[in-house]
Short mmCIF file of C-alpha atoms in Angstrom, two decimals:
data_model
loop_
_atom_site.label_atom_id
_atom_site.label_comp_id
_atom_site.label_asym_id
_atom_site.label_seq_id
_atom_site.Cartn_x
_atom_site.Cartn_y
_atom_site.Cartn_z
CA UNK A 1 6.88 -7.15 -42.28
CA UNK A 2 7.60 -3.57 -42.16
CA UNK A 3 10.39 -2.35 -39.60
CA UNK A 4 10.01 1.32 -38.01
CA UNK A 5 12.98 1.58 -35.93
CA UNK A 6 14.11 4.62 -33.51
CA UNK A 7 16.96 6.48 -31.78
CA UNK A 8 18.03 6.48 -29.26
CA UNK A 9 16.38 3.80 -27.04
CA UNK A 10 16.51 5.70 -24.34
CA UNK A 11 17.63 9.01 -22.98
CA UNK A 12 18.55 10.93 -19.85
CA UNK A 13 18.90 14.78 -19.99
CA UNK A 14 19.17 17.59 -17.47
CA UNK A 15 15.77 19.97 -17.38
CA UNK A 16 16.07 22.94 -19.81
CA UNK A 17 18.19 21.08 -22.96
CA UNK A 18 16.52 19.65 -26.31
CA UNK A 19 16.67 15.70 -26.99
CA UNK A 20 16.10 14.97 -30.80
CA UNK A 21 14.59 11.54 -31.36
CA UNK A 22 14.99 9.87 -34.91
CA UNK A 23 12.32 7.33 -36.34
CA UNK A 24 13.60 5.44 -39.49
CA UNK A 25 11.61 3.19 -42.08
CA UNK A 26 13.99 0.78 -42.66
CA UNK A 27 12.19 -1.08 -45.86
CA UNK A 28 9.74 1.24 -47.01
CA UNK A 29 9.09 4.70 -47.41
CA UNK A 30 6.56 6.40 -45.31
CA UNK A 31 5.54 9.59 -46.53
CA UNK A 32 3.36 9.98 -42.81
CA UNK A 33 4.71 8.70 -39.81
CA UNK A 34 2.77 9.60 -36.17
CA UNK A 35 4.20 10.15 -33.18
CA UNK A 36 2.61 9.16 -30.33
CA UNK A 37 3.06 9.56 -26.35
CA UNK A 38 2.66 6.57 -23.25
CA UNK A 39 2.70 7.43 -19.66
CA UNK A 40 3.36 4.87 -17.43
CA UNK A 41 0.04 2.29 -17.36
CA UNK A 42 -1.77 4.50 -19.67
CA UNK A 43 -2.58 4.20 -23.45
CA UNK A 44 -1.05 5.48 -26.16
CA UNK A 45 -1.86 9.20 -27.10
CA UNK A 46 -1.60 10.67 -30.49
CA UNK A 47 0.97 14.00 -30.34
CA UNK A 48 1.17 14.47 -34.19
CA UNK A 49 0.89 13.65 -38.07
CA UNK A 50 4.51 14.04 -39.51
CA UNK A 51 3.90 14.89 -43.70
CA UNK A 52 7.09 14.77 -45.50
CA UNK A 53 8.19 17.58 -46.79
CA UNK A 54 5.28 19.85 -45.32
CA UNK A 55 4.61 20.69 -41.77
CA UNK A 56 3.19 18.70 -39.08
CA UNK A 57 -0.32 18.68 -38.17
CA UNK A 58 -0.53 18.43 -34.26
CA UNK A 59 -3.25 17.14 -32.59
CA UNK A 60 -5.12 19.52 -29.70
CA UNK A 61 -2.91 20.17 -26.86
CA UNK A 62 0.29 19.58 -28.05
CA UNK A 63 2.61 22.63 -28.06
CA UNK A 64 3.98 22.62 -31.88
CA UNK A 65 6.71 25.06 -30.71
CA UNK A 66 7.74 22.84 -28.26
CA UNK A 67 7.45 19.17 -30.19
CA UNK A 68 9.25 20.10 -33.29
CA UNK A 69 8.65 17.78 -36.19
CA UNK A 70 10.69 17.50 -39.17
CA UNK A 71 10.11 14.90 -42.13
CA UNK A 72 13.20 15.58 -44.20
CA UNK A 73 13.02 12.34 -46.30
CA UNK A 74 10.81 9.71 -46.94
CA UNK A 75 12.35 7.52 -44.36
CA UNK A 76 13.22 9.81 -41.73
CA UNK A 77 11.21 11.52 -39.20
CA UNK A 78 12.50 13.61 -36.28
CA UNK A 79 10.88 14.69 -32.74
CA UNK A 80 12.88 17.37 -31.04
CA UNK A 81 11.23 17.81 -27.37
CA UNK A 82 12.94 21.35 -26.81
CA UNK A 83 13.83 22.92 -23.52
CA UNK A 84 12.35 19.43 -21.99
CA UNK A 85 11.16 19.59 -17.75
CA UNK A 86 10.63 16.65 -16.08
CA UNK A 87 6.98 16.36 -17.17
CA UNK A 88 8.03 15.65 -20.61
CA UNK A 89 9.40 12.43 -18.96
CA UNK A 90 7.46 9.57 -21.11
CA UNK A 91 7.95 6.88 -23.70
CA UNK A 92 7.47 8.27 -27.18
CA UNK A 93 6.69 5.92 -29.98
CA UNK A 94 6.51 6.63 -33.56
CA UNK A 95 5.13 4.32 -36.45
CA UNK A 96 4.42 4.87 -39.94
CA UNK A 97 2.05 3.49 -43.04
CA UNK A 98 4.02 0.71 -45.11
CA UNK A 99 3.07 -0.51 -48.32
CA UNK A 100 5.14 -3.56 -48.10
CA UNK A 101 2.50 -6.24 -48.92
CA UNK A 102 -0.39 -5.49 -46.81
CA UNK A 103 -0.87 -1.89 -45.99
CA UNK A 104 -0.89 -1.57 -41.78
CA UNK A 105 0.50 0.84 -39.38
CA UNK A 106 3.95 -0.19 -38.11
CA UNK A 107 5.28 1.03 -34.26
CA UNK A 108 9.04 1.74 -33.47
CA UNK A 109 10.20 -0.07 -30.76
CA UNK A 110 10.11 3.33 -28.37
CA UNK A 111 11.98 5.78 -27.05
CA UNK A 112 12.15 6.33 -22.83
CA UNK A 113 13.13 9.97 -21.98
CA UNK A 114 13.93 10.78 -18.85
CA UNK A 115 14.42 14.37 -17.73
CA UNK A 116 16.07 15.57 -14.35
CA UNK B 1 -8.41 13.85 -29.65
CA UNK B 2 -10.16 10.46 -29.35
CA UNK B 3 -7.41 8.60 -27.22
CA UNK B 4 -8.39 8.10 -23.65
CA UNK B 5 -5.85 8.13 -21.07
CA UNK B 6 -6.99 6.13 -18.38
CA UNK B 7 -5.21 3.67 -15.90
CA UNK B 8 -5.61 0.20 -17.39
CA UNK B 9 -8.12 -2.28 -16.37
CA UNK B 10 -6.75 -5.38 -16.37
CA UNK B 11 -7.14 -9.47 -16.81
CA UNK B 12 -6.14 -12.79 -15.62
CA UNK B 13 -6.58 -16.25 -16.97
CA UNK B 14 -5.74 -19.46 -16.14
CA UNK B 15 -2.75 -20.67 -18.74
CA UNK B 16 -4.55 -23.09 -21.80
CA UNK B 17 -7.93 -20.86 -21.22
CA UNK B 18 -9.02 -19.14 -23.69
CA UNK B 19 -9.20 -14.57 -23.43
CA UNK B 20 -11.32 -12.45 -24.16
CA UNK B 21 -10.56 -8.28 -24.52
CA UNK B 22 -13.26 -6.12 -25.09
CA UNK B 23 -12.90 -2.43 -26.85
CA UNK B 24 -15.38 0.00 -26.97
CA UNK B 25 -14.29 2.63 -30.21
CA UNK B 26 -15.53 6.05 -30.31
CA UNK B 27 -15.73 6.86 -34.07
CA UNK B 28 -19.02 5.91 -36.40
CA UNK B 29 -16.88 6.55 -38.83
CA UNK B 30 -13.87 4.50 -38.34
CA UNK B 31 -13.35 1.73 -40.83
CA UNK B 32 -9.98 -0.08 -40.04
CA UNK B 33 -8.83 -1.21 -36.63
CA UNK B 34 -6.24 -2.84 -35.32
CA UNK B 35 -5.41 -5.21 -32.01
CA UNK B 36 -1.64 -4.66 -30.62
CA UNK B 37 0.11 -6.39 -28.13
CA UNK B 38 2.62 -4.47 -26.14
CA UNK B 39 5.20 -5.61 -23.90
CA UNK B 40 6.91 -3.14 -20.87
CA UNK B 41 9.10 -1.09 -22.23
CA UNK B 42 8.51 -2.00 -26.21
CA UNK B 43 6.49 -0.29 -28.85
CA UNK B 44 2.86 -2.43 -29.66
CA UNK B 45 3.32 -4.93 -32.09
CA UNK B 46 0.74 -5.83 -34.63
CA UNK B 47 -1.74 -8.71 -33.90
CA UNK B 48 -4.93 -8.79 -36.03
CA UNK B 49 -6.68 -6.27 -38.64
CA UNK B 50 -10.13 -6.13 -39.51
CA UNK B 51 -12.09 -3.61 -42.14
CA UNK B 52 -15.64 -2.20 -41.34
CA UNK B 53 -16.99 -4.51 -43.84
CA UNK B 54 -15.79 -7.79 -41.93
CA UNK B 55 -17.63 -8.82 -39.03
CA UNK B 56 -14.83 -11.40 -37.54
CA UNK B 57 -11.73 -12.44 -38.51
CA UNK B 58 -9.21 -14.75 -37.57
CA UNK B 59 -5.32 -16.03 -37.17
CA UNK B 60 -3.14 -18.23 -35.51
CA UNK B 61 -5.01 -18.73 -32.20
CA UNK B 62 -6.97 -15.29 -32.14
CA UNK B 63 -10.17 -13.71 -33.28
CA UNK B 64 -11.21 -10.22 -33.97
CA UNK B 65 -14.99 -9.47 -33.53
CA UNK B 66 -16.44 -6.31 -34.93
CA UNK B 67 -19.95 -4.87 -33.53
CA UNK B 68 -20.43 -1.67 -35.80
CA UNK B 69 -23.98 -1.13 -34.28
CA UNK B 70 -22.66 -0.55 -30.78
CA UNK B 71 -18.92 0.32 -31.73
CA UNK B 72 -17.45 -2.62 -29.67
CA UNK B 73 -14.68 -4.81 -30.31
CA UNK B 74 -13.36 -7.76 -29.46
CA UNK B 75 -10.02 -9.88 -29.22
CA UNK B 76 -10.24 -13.46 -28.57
CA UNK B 77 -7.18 -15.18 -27.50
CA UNK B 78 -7.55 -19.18 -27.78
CA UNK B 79 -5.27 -21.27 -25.10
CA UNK B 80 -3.58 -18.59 -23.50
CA UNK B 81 -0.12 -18.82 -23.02
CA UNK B 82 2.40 -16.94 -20.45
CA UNK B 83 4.02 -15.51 -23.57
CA UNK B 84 0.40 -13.88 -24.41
CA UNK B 85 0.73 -11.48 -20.88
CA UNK B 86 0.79 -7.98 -22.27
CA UNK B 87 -1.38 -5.06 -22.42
CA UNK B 88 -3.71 -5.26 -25.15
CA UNK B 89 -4.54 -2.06 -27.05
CA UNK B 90 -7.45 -1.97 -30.08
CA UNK B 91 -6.73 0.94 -32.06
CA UNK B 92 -9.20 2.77 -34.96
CA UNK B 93 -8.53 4.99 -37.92
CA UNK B 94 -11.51 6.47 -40.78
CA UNK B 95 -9.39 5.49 -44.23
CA UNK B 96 -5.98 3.95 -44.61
CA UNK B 97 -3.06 6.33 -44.62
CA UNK B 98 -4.45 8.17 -41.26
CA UNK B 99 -4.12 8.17 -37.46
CA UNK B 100 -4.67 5.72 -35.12
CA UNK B 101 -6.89 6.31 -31.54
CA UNK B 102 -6.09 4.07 -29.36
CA UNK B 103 -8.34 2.48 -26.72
CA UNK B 104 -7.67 2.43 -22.73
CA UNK B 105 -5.81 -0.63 -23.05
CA UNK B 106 -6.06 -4.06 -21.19
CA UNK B 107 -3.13 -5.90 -19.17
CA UNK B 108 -3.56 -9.28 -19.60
CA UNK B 109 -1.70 -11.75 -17.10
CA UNK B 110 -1.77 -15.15 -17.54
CA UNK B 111 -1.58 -17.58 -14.77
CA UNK B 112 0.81 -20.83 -15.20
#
Protein backbone atom coordinates (compact mmCIF):
# COMPACT_ATOMS: atom_id res chain seq x y z
CA UNK A 1 0.00 0.00 0.00
CA UNK A 2 0.64 3.59 0.07
CA UNK A 3 3.49 4.90 2.53
CA UNK A 4 3.09 8.56 4.11
CA UNK A 5 6.13 8.90 6.07
CA UNK A 6 7.28 11.98 8.44
CA UNK A 7 10.15 13.91 10.04
CA UNK A 8 11.31 13.95 12.52
CA UNK A 9 9.81 11.25 14.82
CA UNK A 10 10.01 13.16 17.50
CA UNK A 11 11.10 16.50 18.80
CA UNK A 12 12.09 18.46 21.89
CA UNK A 13 12.34 22.32 21.72
CA UNK A 14 12.64 25.15 24.21
CA UNK A 15 9.19 27.44 24.43
CA UNK A 16 9.33 30.41 21.97
CA UNK A 17 11.37 28.58 18.76
CA UNK A 18 9.61 27.10 15.48
CA UNK A 19 9.83 23.15 14.81
CA UNK A 20 9.12 22.38 11.02
CA UNK A 21 7.68 18.92 10.54
CA UNK A 22 7.97 17.24 6.98
CA UNK A 23 5.32 14.63 5.67
CA UNK A 24 6.51 12.76 2.48
CA UNK A 25 4.49 10.45 -0.03
CA UNK A 26 6.89 8.10 -0.69
CA UNK A 27 5.02 6.18 -3.80
CA UNK A 28 2.47 8.43 -4.87
CA UNK A 29 1.72 11.87 -5.26
CA UNK A 30 -0.76 13.52 -3.07
CA UNK A 31 -1.91 16.68 -4.26
CA UNK A 32 -3.94 17.04 -0.46
CA UNK A 33 -2.46 15.80 2.49
CA UNK A 34 -4.28 16.68 6.20
CA UNK A 35 -2.74 17.27 9.13
CA UNK A 36 -4.20 16.26 12.04
CA UNK A 37 -3.60 16.69 16.00
CA UNK A 38 -3.81 13.70 19.12
CA UNK A 39 -3.65 14.58 22.70
CA UNK A 40 -2.84 12.05 24.92
CA UNK A 41 -6.09 9.40 25.13
CA UNK A 42 -8.05 11.55 22.88
CA UNK A 43 -9.00 11.21 19.14
CA UNK A 44 -7.60 12.52 16.37
CA UNK A 45 -8.54 16.21 15.44
CA UNK A 46 -8.44 17.66 12.04
CA UNK A 47 -5.95 21.06 12.08
CA UNK A 48 -5.91 21.52 8.22
CA UNK A 49 -6.32 20.67 4.36
CA UNK A 50 -2.77 21.14 2.78
CA UNK A 51 -3.56 21.96 -1.39
CA UNK A 52 -0.44 21.90 -3.32
CA UNK A 53 0.54 24.73 -4.66
CA UNK A 54 -2.36 26.93 -3.08
CA UNK A 55 -2.91 27.78 0.48
CA UNK A 56 -4.19 25.77 3.24
CA UNK A 57 -7.65 25.67 4.28
CA UNK A 58 -7.71 25.44 8.20
CA UNK A 59 -10.32 24.08 9.98
CA UNK A 60 -12.14 26.43 12.93
CA UNK A 61 -9.84 27.15 15.68
CA UNK A 62 -6.67 26.63 14.37
CA UNK A 63 -4.43 29.73 14.26
CA UNK A 64 -3.21 29.74 10.39
CA UNK A 65 -0.49 32.25 11.44
CA UNK A 66 0.68 30.07 13.86
CA UNK A 67 0.40 26.38 11.95
CA UNK A 68 2.06 27.34 8.78
CA UNK A 69 1.40 25.00 5.92
CA UNK A 70 3.34 24.75 2.86
CA UNK A 71 2.70 22.12 -0.06
CA UNK A 72 5.70 22.86 -2.25
CA UNK A 73 5.50 19.61 -4.33
CA UNK A 74 3.34 16.92 -4.87
CA UNK A 75 5.03 14.78 -2.35
CA UNK A 76 5.94 17.11 0.24
CA UNK A 77 4.00 18.78 2.83
CA UNK A 78 5.35 20.91 5.69
CA UNK A 79 3.84 21.97 9.29
CA UNK A 80 5.84 24.71 10.90
CA UNK A 81 4.32 25.13 14.63
CA UNK A 82 5.97 28.71 15.11
CA UNK A 83 6.95 30.32 18.36
CA UNK A 84 5.61 26.80 19.95
CA UNK A 85 4.59 26.95 24.24
CA UNK A 86 4.19 24.01 25.93
CA UNK A 87 0.51 23.62 25.00
CA UNK A 88 1.44 22.92 21.52
CA UNK A 89 2.95 19.75 23.13
CA UNK A 90 1.00 16.83 21.07
CA UNK A 91 1.45 14.13 18.47
CA UNK A 92 0.81 15.50 15.00
CA UNK A 93 -0.03 13.12 12.25
CA UNK A 94 -0.37 13.81 8.67
CA UNK A 95 -1.80 11.45 5.85
CA UNK A 96 -2.66 11.96 2.38
CA UNK A 97 -5.11 10.52 -0.61
CA UNK A 98 -3.16 7.77 -2.75
CA UNK A 99 -4.20 6.52 -5.91
CA UNK A 100 -2.05 3.51 -5.77
CA UNK A 101 -4.65 0.77 -6.47
CA UNK A 102 -7.48 1.46 -4.25
CA UNK A 103 -8.01 5.05 -3.43
CA UNK A 104 -7.88 5.40 0.78
CA UNK A 105 -6.45 7.85 3.11
CA UNK A 106 -2.93 6.91 4.25
CA UNK A 107 -1.48 8.18 8.04
CA UNK A 108 2.28 8.98 8.68
CA UNK A 109 3.59 7.21 11.35
CA UNK A 110 3.52 10.62 13.73
CA UNK A 111 5.38 13.12 14.97
CA UNK A 112 5.69 13.70 19.17
CA UNK A 113 6.62 17.36 19.98
CA UNK A 114 7.52 18.20 23.06
CA UNK A 115 7.97 21.81 24.15
CA UNK A 116 9.72 23.06 27.46
CA UNK B 1 -15.29 20.69 13.14
CA UNK B 2 -16.94 17.26 13.51
CA UNK B 3 -14.07 15.48 15.54
CA UNK B 4 -14.90 14.97 19.15
CA UNK B 5 -12.26 15.07 21.63
CA UNK B 6 -13.25 13.06 24.37
CA UNK B 7 -11.31 10.66 26.78
CA UNK B 8 -11.69 7.17 25.33
CA UNK B 9 -14.09 4.63 26.45
CA UNK B 10 -12.65 1.57 26.41
CA UNK B 11 -12.97 -2.53 26.01
CA UNK B 12 -11.83 -5.83 27.17
CA UNK B 13 -12.25 -9.30 25.85
CA UNK B 14 -11.29 -12.48 26.66
CA UNK B 15 -8.38 -13.63 23.95
CA UNK B 16 -10.24 -16.11 20.97
CA UNK B 17 -13.64 -13.96 21.67
CA UNK B 18 -14.87 -12.28 19.24
CA UNK B 19 -15.15 -7.71 19.49
CA UNK B 20 -17.35 -5.65 18.83
CA UNK B 21 -16.71 -1.46 18.42
CA UNK B 22 -19.47 0.63 17.95
CA UNK B 23 -19.28 4.32 16.17
CA UNK B 24 -21.81 6.69 16.14
CA UNK B 25 -20.91 9.33 12.85
CA UNK B 26 -22.24 12.71 12.78
CA UNK B 27 -22.61 13.50 9.02
CA UNK B 28 -25.96 12.47 6.83
CA UNK B 29 -23.93 13.14 4.32
CA UNK B 30 -20.85 11.17 4.70
CA UNK B 31 -20.37 8.40 2.20
CA UNK B 32 -16.93 6.67 2.87
CA UNK B 33 -15.62 5.59 6.23
CA UNK B 34 -12.94 4.03 7.45
CA UNK B 35 -11.93 1.70 10.73
CA UNK B 36 -8.12 2.34 11.97
CA UNK B 37 -6.23 0.66 14.40
CA UNK B 38 -3.69 2.66 16.28
CA UNK B 39 -1.00 1.59 18.42
CA UNK B 40 0.76 4.11 21.38
CA UNK B 41 2.85 6.21 19.92
CA UNK B 42 2.13 5.26 15.97
CA UNK B 43 -0.03 6.91 13.41
CA UNK B 44 -3.64 4.68 12.75
CA UNK B 45 -3.21 2.18 10.31
CA UNK B 46 -5.87 1.21 7.88
CA UNK B 47 -8.25 -1.72 8.71
CA UNK B 48 -11.51 -1.89 6.71
CA UNK B 49 -13.43 0.58 4.16
CA UNK B 50 -16.91 0.62 3.43
CA UNK B 51 -19.03 3.08 0.86
CA UNK B 52 -22.58 4.42 1.79
CA UNK B 53 -23.97 2.06 -0.64
CA UNK B 54 -22.62 -1.18 1.24
CA UNK B 55 -24.32 -2.24 4.20
CA UNK B 56 -21.40 -4.74 5.60
CA UNK B 57 -18.32 -5.72 4.51
CA UNK B 58 -15.71 -7.96 5.37
CA UNK B 59 -11.77 -9.15 5.61
CA UNK B 60 -9.48 -11.29 7.20
CA UNK B 61 -11.20 -11.81 10.58
CA UNK B 62 -13.25 -8.42 10.71
CA UNK B 63 -16.52 -6.92 9.68
CA UNK B 64 -17.67 -3.47 9.02
CA UNK B 65 -21.45 -2.80 9.60
CA UNK B 66 -23.03 0.32 8.25
CA UNK B 67 -26.52 1.68 9.78
CA UNK B 68 -27.16 4.86 7.52
CA UNK B 69 -30.66 5.32 9.17
CA UNK B 70 -29.22 5.95 12.62
CA UNK B 71 -25.55 6.90 11.52
CA UNK B 72 -23.92 4.01 13.53
CA UNK B 73 -21.13 1.88 12.79
CA UNK B 74 -19.71 -1.03 13.60
CA UNK B 75 -16.31 -3.08 13.71
CA UNK B 76 -16.42 -6.65 14.39
CA UNK B 77 -13.28 -8.29 15.34
CA UNK B 78 -13.56 -12.31 15.09
CA UNK B 79 -11.14 -14.32 17.70
CA UNK B 80 -9.45 -11.60 19.21
CA UNK B 81 -5.96 -11.75 19.56
CA UNK B 82 -3.40 -9.79 22.02
CA UNK B 83 -1.93 -8.34 18.84
CA UNK B 84 -5.62 -6.80 18.13
CA UNK B 85 -5.21 -4.38 21.63
CA UNK B 86 -5.29 -0.88 20.24
CA UNK B 87 -7.53 1.98 20.16
CA UNK B 88 -9.96 1.71 17.52
CA UNK B 89 -10.94 4.89 15.64
CA UNK B 90 -13.97 4.90 12.73
CA UNK B 91 -13.40 7.81 10.71
CA UNK B 92 -16.02 9.57 7.90
CA UNK B 93 -15.52 11.79 4.91
CA UNK B 94 -18.64 13.18 2.16
CA UNK B 95 -16.63 12.24 -1.37
CA UNK B 96 -13.20 10.78 -1.88
CA UNK B 97 -10.34 13.22 -2.01
CA UNK B 98 -11.65 15.05 1.40
CA UNK B 99 -11.17 15.08 5.19
CA UNK B 100 -11.57 12.62 7.55
CA UNK B 101 -13.66 13.17 11.22
CA UNK B 102 -12.73 10.96 13.37
CA UNK B 103 -14.83 9.34 16.10
CA UNK B 104 -14.00 9.32 20.06
CA UNK B 105 -12.08 6.31 19.68
CA UNK B 106 -12.19 2.88 21.56
CA UNK B 107 -9.13 1.12 23.47
CA UNK B 108 -9.49 -2.28 23.08
CA UNK B 109 -7.49 -4.68 25.51
CA UNK B 110 -7.49 -8.08 25.09
CA UNK B 111 -7.13 -10.50 27.86
CA UNK B 112 -4.69 -13.70 27.35
Amino acid sequence: GAVVSQHPSRVICKSGTSVKIECRSLDFQATTMFWYRQFPKQSLMLMATSNEGSKATYEQGVEKDKFLINHASLTLSTLTVTSAHPEDSSFYICSAWGLAGSETQYFGPGTRLLVL
Amino acid sequence: GESVGLHLPTLSVQEGDNSIINCAYSNSASDYFIWYKQESGKGPQFIIDIRSNMDKRQGQRVTVLLNKTVKHLSLQIAATQPGDSAVYFCAETVNTGNQFYFGTGTSLTVIP
